[in-house]
Coordinates of C-alpha atoms in Angstrom, one line a residue:
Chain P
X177 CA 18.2 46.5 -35.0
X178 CA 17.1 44.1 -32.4
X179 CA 14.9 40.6 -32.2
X180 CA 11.0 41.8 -32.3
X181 CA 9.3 40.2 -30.1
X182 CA 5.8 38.5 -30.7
X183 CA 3.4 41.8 -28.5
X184 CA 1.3 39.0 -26.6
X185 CA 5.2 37.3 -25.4
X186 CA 6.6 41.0 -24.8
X187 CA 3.8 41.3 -22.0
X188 CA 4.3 37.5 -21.0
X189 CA 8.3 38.0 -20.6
X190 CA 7.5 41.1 -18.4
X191 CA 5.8 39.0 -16.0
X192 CA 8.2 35.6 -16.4
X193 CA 10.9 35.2 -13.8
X194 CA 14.5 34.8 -14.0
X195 CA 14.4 31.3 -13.8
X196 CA 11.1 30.3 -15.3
X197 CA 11.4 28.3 -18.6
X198 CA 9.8 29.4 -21.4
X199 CA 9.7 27.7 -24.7
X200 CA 10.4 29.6 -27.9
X201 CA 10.6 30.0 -31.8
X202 CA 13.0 32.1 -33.1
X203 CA 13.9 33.5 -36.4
X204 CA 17.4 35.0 -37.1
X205 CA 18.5 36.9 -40.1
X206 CA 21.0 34.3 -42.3
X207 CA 22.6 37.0 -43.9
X208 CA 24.5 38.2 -40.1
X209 CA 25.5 34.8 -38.4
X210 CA 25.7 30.9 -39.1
X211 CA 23.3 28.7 -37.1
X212 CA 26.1 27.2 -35.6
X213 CA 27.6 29.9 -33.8
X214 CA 23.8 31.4 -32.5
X215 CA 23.7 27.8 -30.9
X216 CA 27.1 28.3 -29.0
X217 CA 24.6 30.5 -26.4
X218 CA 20.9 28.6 -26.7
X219 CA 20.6 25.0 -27.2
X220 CA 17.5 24.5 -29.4
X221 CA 15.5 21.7 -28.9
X222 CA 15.1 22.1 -32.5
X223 CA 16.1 23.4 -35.9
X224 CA 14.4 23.7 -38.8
X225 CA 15.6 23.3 -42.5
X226 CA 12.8 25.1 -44.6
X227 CA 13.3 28.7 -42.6
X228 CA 16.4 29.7 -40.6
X229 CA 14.3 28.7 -37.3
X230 CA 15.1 27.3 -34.1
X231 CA 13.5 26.2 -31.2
X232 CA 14.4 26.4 -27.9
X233 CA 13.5 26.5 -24.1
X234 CA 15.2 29.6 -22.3
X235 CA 15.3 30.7 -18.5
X236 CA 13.0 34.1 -18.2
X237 CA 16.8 35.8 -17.7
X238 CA 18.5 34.6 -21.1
X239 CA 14.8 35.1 -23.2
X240 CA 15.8 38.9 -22.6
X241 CA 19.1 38.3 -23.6
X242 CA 17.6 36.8 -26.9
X243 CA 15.8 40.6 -27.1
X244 CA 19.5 42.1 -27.9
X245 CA 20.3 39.3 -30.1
X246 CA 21.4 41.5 -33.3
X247 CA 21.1 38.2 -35.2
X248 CA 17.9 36.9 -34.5
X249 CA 14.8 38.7 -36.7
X250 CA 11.9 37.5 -34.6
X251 CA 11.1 35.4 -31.7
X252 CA 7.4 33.6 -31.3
X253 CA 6.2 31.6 -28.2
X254 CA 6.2 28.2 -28.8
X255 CA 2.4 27.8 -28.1
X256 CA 1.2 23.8 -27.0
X257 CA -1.1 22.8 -29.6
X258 CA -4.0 20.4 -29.5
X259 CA -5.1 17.1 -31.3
X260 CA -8.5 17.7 -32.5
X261 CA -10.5 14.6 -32.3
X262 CA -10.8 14.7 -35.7
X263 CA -6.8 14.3 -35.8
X264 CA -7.0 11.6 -33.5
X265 CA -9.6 10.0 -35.3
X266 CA -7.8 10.2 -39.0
X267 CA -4.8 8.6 -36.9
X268 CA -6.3 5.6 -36.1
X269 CA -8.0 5.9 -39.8
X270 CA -11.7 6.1 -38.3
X271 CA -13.2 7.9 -41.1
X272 CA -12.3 5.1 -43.3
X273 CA -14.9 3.2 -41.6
X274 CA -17.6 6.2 -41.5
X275 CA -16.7 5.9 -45.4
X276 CA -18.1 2.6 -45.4
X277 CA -21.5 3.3 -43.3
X278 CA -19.5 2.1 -40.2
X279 CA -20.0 4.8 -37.7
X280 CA -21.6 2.6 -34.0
X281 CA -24.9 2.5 -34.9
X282 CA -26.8 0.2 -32.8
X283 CA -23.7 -0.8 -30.6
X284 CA -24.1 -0.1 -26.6
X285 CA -21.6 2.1 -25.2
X286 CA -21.5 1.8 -21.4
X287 CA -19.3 4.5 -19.6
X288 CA -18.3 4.5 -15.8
X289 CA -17.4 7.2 -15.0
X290 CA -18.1 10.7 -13.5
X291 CA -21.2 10.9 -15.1
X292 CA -22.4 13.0 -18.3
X293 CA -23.2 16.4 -19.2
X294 CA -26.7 15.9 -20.1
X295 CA -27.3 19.4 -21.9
X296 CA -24.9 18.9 -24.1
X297 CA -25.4 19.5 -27.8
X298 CA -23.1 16.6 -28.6
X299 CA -25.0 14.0 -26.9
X300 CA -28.6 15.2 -27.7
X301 CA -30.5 12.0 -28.7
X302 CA -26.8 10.1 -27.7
X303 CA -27.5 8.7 -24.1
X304 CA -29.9 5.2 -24.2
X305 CA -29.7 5.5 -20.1
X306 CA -27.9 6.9 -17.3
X307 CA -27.6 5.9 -13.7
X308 CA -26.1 7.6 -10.5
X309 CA -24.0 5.2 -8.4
X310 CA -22.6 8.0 -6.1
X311 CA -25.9 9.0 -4.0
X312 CA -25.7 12.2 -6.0
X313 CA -29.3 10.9 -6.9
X314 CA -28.6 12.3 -11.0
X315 CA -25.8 11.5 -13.1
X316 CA -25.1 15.2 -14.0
X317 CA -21.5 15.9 -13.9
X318 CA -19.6 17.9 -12.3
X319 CA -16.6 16.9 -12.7
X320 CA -15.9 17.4 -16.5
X321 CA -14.4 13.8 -17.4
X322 CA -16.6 11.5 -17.5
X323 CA -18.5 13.9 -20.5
X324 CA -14.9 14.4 -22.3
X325 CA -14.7 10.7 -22.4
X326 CA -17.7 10.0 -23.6
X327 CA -17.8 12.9 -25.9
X328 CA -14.6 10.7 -27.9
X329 CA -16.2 7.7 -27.8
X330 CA -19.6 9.1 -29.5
X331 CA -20.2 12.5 -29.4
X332 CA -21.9 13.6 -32.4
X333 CA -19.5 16.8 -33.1
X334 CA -22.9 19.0 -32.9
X335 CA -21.5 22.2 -31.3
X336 CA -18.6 22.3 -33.4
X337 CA -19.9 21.6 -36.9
X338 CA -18.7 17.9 -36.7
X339 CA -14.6 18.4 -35.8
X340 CA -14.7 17.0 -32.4
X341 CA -17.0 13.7 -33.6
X342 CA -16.4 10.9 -31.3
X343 CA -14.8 7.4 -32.6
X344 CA -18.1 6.0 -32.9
X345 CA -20.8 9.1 -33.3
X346 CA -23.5 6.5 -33.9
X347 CA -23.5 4.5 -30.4
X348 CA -25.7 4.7 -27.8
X349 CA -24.2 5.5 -24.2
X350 CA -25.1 3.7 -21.2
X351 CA -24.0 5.9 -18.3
X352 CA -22.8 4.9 -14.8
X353 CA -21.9 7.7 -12.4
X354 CA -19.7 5.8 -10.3
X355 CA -17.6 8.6 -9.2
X356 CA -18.4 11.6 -7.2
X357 CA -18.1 15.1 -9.0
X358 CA -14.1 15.4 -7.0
X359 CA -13.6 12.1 -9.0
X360 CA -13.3 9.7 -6.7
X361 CA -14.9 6.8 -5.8
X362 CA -14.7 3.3 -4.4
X363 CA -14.2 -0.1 -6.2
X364 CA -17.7 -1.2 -5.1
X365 CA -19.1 1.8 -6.6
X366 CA -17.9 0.9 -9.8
X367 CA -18.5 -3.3 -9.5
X368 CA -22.3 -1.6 -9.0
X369 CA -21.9 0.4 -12.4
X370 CA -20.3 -2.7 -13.8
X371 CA -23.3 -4.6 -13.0
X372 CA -25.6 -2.0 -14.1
X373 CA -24.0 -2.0 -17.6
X374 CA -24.6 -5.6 -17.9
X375 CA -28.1 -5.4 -17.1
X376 CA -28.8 -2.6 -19.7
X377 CA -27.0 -5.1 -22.3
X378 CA -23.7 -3.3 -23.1
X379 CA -21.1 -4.6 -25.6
X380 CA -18.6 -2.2 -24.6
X381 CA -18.1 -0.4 -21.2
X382 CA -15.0 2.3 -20.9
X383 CA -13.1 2.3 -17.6
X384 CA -11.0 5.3 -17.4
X385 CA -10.8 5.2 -14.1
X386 CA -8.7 2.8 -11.5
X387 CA -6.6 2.7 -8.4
X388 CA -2.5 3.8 -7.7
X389 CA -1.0 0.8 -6.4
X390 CA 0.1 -2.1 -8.9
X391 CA -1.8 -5.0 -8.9
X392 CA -2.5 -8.8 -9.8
X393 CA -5.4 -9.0 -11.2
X394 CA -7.0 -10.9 -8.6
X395 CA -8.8 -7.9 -6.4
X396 CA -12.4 -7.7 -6.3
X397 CA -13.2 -4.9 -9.3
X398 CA -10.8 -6.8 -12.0
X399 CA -12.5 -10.0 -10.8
X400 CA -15.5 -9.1 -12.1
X401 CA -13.9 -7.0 -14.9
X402 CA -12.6 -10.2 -16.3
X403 CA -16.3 -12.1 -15.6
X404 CA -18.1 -9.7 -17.7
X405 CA -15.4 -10.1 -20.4
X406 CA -16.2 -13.8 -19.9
X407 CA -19.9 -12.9 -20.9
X408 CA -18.9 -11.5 -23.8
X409 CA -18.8 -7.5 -23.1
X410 CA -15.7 -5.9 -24.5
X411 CA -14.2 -3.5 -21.7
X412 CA -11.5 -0.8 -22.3
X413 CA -9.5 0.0 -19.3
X414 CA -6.9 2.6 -18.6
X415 CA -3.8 1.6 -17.5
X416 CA -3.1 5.0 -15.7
X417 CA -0.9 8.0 -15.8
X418 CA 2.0 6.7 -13.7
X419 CA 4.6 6.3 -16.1
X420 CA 7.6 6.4 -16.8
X421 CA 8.3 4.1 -13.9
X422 CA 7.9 0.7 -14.8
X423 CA 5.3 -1.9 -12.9
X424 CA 2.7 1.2 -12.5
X425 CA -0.8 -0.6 -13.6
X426 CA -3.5 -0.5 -11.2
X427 CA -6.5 -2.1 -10.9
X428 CA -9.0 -2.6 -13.4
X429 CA -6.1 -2.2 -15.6
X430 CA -4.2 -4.6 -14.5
X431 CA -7.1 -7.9 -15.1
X432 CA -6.2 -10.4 -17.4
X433 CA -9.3 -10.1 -20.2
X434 CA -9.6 -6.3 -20.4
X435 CA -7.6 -4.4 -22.5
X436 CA -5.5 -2.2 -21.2
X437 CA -4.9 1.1 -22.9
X438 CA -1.8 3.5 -23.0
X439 CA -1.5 6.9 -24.4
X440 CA 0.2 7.7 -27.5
X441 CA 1.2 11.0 -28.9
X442 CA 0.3 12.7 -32.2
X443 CA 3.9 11.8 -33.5
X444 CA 2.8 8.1 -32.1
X445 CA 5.3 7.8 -29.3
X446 CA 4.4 6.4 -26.1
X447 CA 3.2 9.3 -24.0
X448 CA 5.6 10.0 -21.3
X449 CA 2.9 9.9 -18.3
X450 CA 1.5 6.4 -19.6
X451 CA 1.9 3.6 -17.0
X452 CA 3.8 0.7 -17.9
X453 CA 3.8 -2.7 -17.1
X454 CA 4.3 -5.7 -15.6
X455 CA 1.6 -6.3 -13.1
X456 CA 2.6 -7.6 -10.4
X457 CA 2.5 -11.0 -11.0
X458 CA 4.5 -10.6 -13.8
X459 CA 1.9 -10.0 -17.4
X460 CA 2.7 -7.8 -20.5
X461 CA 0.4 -4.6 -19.8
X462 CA -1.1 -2.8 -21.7
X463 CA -2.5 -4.4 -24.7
X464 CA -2.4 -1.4 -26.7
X465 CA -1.8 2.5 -27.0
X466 CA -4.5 4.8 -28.5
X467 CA -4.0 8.8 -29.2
X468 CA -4.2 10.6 -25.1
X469 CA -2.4 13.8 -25.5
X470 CA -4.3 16.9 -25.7
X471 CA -7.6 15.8 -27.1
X472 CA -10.4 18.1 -27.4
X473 CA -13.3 16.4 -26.4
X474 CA -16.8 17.7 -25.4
X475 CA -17.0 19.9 -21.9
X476 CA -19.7 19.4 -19.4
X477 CA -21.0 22.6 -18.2
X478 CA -19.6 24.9 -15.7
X479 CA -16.8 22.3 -14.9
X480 CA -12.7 23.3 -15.5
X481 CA -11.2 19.8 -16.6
X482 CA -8.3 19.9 -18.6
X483 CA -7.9 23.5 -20.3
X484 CA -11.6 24.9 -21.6
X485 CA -11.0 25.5 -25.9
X486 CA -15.0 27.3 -25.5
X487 CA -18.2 26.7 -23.5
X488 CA -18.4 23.2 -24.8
X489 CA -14.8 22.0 -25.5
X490 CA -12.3 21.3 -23.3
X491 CA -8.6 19.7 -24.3
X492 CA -7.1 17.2 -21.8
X493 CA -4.5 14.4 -21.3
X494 CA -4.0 11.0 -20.3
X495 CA -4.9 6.9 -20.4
X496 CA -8.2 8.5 -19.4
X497 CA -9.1 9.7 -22.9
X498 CA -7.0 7.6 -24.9
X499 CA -9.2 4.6 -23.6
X500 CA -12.6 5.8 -25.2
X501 CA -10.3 6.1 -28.1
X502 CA -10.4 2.4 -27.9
X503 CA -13.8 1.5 -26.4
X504 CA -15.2 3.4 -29.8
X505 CA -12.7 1.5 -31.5
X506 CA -14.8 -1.6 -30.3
X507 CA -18.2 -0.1 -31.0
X508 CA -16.9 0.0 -34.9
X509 CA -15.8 -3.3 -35.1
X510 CA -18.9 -4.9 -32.8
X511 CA -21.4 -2.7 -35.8
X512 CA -19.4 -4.5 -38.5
X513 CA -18.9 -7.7 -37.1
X514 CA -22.1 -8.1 -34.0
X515 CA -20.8 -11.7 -33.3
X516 CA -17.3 -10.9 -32.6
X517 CA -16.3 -11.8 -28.8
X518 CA -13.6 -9.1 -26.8
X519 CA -10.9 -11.9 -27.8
X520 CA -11.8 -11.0 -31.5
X521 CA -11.7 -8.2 -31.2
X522 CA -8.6 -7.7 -29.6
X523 CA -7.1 -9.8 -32.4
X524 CA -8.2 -7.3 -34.5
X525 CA -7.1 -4.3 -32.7
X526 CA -3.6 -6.2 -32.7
X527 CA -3.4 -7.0 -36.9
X528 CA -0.9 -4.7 -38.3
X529 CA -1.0 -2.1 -35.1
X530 CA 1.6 0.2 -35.6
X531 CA 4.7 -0.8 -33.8
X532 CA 6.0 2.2 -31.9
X533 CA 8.8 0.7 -30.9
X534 CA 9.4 0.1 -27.4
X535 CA 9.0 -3.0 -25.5
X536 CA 5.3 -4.6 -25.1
X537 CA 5.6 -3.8 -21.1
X538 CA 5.4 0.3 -22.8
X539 CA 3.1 0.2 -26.2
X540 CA 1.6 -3.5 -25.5
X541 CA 0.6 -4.5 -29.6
X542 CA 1.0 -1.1 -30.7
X543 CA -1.1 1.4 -31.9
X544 CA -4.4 -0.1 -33.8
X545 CA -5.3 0.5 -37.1
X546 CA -8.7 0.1 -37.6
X547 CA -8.7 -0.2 -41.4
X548 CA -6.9 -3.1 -40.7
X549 CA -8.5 -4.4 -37.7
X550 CA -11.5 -4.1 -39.8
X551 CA -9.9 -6.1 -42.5
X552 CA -8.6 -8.8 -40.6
X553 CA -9.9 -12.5 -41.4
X554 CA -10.0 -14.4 -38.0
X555 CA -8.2 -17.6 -37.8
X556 CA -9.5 -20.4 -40.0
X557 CA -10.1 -23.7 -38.8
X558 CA -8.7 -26.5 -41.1
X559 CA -10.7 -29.9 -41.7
X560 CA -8.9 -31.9 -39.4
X561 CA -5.0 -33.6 -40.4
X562 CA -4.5 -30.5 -43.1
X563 CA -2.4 -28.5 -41.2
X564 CA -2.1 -25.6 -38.4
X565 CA -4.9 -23.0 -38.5
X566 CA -3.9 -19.4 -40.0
X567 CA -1.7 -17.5 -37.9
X568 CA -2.9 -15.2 -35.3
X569 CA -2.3 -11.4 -36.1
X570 CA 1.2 -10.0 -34.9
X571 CA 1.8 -7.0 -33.2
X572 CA 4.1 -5.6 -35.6
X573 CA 3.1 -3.6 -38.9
X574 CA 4.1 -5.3 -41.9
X575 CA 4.2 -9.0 -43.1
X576 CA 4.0 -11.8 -41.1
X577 CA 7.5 -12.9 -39.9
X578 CA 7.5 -16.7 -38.0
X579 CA 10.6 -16.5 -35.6
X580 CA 11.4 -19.5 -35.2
X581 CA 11.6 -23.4 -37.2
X582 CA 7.8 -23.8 -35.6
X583 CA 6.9 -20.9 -36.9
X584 CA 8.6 -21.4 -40.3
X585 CA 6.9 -24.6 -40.7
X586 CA 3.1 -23.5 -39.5
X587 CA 3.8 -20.4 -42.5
X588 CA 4.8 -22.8 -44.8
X589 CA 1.9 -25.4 -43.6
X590 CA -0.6 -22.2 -43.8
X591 CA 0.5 -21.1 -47.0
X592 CA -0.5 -24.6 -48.6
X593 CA -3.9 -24.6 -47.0
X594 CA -4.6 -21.2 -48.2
X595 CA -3.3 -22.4 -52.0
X596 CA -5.5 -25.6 -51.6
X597 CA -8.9 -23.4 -50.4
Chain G
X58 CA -12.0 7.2 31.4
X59 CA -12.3 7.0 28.0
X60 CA -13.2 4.7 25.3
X61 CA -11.5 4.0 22.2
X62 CA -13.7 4.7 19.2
X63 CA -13.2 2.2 16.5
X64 CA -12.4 3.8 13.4
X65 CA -15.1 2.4 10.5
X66 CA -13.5 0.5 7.3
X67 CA -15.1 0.0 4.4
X68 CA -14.4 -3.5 3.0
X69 CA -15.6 -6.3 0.3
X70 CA -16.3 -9.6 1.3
X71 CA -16.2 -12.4 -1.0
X72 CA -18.7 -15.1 0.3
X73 CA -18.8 -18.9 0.3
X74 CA -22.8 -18.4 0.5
X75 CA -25.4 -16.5 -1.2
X76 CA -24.8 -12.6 -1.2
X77 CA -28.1 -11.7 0.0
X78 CA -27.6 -14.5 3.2
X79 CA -24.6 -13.0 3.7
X80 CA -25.6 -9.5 3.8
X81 CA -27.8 -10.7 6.6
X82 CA -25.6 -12.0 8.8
X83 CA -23.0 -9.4 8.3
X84 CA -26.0 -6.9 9.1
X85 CA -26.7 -8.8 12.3
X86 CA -22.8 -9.2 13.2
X87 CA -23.0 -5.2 13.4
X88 CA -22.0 -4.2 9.8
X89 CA -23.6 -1.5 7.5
X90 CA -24.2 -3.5 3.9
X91 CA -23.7 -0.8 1.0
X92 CA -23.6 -3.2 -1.9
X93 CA -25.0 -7.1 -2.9
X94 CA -23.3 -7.8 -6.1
X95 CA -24.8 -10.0 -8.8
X96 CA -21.3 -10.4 -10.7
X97 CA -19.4 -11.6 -8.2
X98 CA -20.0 -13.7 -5.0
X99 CA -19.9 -11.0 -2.2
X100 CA -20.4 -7.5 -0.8
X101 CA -19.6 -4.3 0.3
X102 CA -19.9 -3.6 3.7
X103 CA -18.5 -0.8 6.0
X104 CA -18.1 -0.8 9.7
X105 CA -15.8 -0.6 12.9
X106 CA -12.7 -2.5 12.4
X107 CA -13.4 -4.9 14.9
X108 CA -16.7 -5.9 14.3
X109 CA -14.9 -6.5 10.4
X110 CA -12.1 -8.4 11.7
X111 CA -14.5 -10.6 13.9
X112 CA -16.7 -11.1 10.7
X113 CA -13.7 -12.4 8.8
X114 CA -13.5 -15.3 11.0
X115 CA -17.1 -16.7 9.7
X116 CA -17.3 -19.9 7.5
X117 CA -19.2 -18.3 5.2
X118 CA -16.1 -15.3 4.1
X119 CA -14.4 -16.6 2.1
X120 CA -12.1 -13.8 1.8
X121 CA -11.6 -9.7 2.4
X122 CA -10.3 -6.7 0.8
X123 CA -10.3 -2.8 1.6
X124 CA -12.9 -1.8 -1.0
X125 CA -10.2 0.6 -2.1
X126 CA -10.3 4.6 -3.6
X127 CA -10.2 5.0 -7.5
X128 CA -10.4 7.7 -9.0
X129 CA -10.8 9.3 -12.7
X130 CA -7.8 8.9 -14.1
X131 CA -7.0 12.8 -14.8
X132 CA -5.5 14.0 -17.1
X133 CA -1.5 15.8 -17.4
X134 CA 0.5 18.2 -19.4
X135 CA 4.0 16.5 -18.5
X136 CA 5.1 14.8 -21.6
X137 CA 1.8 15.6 -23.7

């Protein structure tokens, strides 16, 4: 007897052309041929250990081949699958600090973006203000991204009994609709949004928006990115979906006191489409990578973004939703400690980040932790002659590790204050 | 004969002067002012490329830039 093949695939094969890829999972019977010799024909992209299963990624022309098989038992499409928000969430140990009464509350959330979905169930009570940059004259969007990426910041999860809960469900958003519903826009759009957020007293505002070519730092939008940094507003940029290629940051991502965000998968690898640094006058970008691939976040209404899970959830890709990963990051850590400054908590966001390990121009510090970032003490200030301050948080997980004789001799030094306090 | 229509730019002008003084001048130099920032010294201004590139010549700019297209960063399947 012959492979079975899933009903739904059978239909789908009909359709697929000879050359088109397809990905599969397929099942063959142990007892008629070693895995070794099935692979001779189909190189799997994997094999599994717990059933005799491989994956594998077959032209259209060689999947019917797989149908007269003798040895394979079953073959399954290898569906994509989505992080929930609640899996992104648990990755960067959120609920730990909803645990703890940590969930936003009373921290400003400014987003400029495309606008919001104001019907939505997720942000009922949610939005503090909203304001229409575009000449739209409402900040309704139509565009779908601007709600996803507000929904992971701090939607409340009320349409879907709580799974897709932002990173910060408590916050208030501050909305700028700097963008038009076809998602563009121009920089003095957003420096008006920018300024807008100020005014309404936001600690946090979300970027996930920015320009192709590399930059310096030095145009006019990451100017006065890094001024309202300077005033003391944390802002989360993306650093943009032009990766692999190196040198791909463009501006706001690429000013000096944002931080710049990268996308991470669920198996926390640096997501293939993330843009890497240097700018171009040479900097470490990004400062960090946050969970971007395939998160469900909420859907505005009657808009296509991404691919549409329901009526109010939509699952999409990128620095773009990774960065409200971050920004809600910030709005934990600003509820738990309201005096930090963006320097602090960038510190934090850096103590024992994950180290995915690829150079800092790919992950930046890593991927945060927010158990530890919430943890972290910031650098103590000894009485004066006692010795070197405590070391600043390094990007790597694990213990601190001085690299060179300086750095040996500041541990050393640090250890002795910290015995004598 | 015909006359060469001057395509409009839209640029931002840093100024050496206060932004709303400047918007002025730049108004009466010919230019359409979309934007007086608060953040940053300077505005946004669009107009025909000559009138712009006579502008740029005034004491009070201190500098110009194409006030450049972003976009929403969207998102992608490749590597998810």
């Amino acid at each position: 007897m012959c492979a079975q093949f899933q009903p739904q695939l059978a239909r789908k094969l009909e359709r697929l052309g000879e050359d088109e890829k397809i990905r599969l999972i397929v099942r063959y019977k142990p007892e008629r041929i070693s895995r070794g010799s099935l692979m001779r024909g189909f190189a799997p992209i994997r094999a599994y250990t717990l059933l005799p299963m491989m994956a594998l990624e077959v032209s259209g022309q060689m999947a019917h081949k797989l149908g007269e098989e003798e040895s394979i038992d079953a073959v399954w499409e290898d569906l994509p699958v989505h992080a929930f928000l609640d899996v992104s969430a648990e990755k960067i140990h959120a609920p730990a600090l909803w645990q703890r009464g940590i969930t936003g509350a009373g921290v400003k959330v400014a987003v400029v973006d495309t606008g919001i979905g104001q019907g939505h169930p997720d942000f009922a009570g949610r939005i503090a203000a909203a304001a229409d940059f575009t000449g739209k004259g409402s900040p309704q969007d139509g565009n779908g991204h601007g709600t996803h990426v507000a929904g992971i910041i701090a939607g409340s999860g009320a349409a879907s009994g709580g799974i897709y809960r932002g990173i910060a469900p408590d916050a208030s958003l501050y909305i700028a609709k700097v963008l038009t519903d076809s998602g563009s826009g121009h920089m003095s759009d957003v420096i008006a949004g920018l300024e807008w957020a100020v005014q309404q007293g936001a600690q946090v505002v979300n970027i996930s928006l920015g320009s192709d070519e590399p930059c310096d730092g030095s145009d006019a939008l990451a100017t006065v990115c890094d001024e309202v940094v300077h005033r003391g507003v944390v802002i989360c940029a993306a650093a943009g979906n032009n990766g692999p290629a190196m040198g791909t940051i463009g501006s706001p991502g690429c000013a000096r006191e944002v931080i710049t965000i990268g996308a991470s998968t669920d198996n926390d690898q640096v997501a293939v489409y993330s843009s890497r640094g240097p700018t171009k006058d040479g900097r470490h970008k990004p400062d960090f990578c946050f969970p971007g691939s395939g998160i469900i976040s909420a859907r505005a209404e009657g808009t296509s973004l991404g691919t549409p899970q329901d009526r109010y959830y939509t699952a999409a890709s990128g620095t773009s939703m990774a960065t409200p990963h971050c920004s809600g990051s910030a709005a934990l850590l600003l509820q738990a400690y309201p005096e930090a400054t963006p320097d602090e908590i960038k510190r934090r966001l850096a103590y024992h980040a994950f180290n995915l390990d690829v150079p800092p121009n790919v992950q930046g510090q890593g991927r945060p932790d927010l158990v530890a970032a919430y943890e972290y003490t910031p650098a103590v200030q000894p009485p004066p002659g006692t010795g070197e301050p405590t070391p600043e948080p390094t990007p790597d997980s694990g213990e601190e590790k001085p690299g060179c004789a300086l750095g040996l001799l500041s541990y050393f030094l640090n250890s002795l204050f910290r015995r004598q306090k | 004969m015909f006359s060469k229509k001057e395509r409009n730019i839209n640029v931002i002008l840093r100024t050496r002067i206060d932004p709303k003084v400047a918007a002025q001048k730049a108004e009466k130099a010919g230019l359409k002012v979309k934007r007086i920032f608060s953040l940053l010294p300077g505005i946004a201004v669009s107009g025909p490329e000559n009138v712009v590139k006579r502008v740029e010549r005034a004491r009070w700019v201190q500098s110009i830039e194409s006030d450049r297209t972003v976009h929403a960063i969207k998102g992608k399947r490749k590597g998810d």
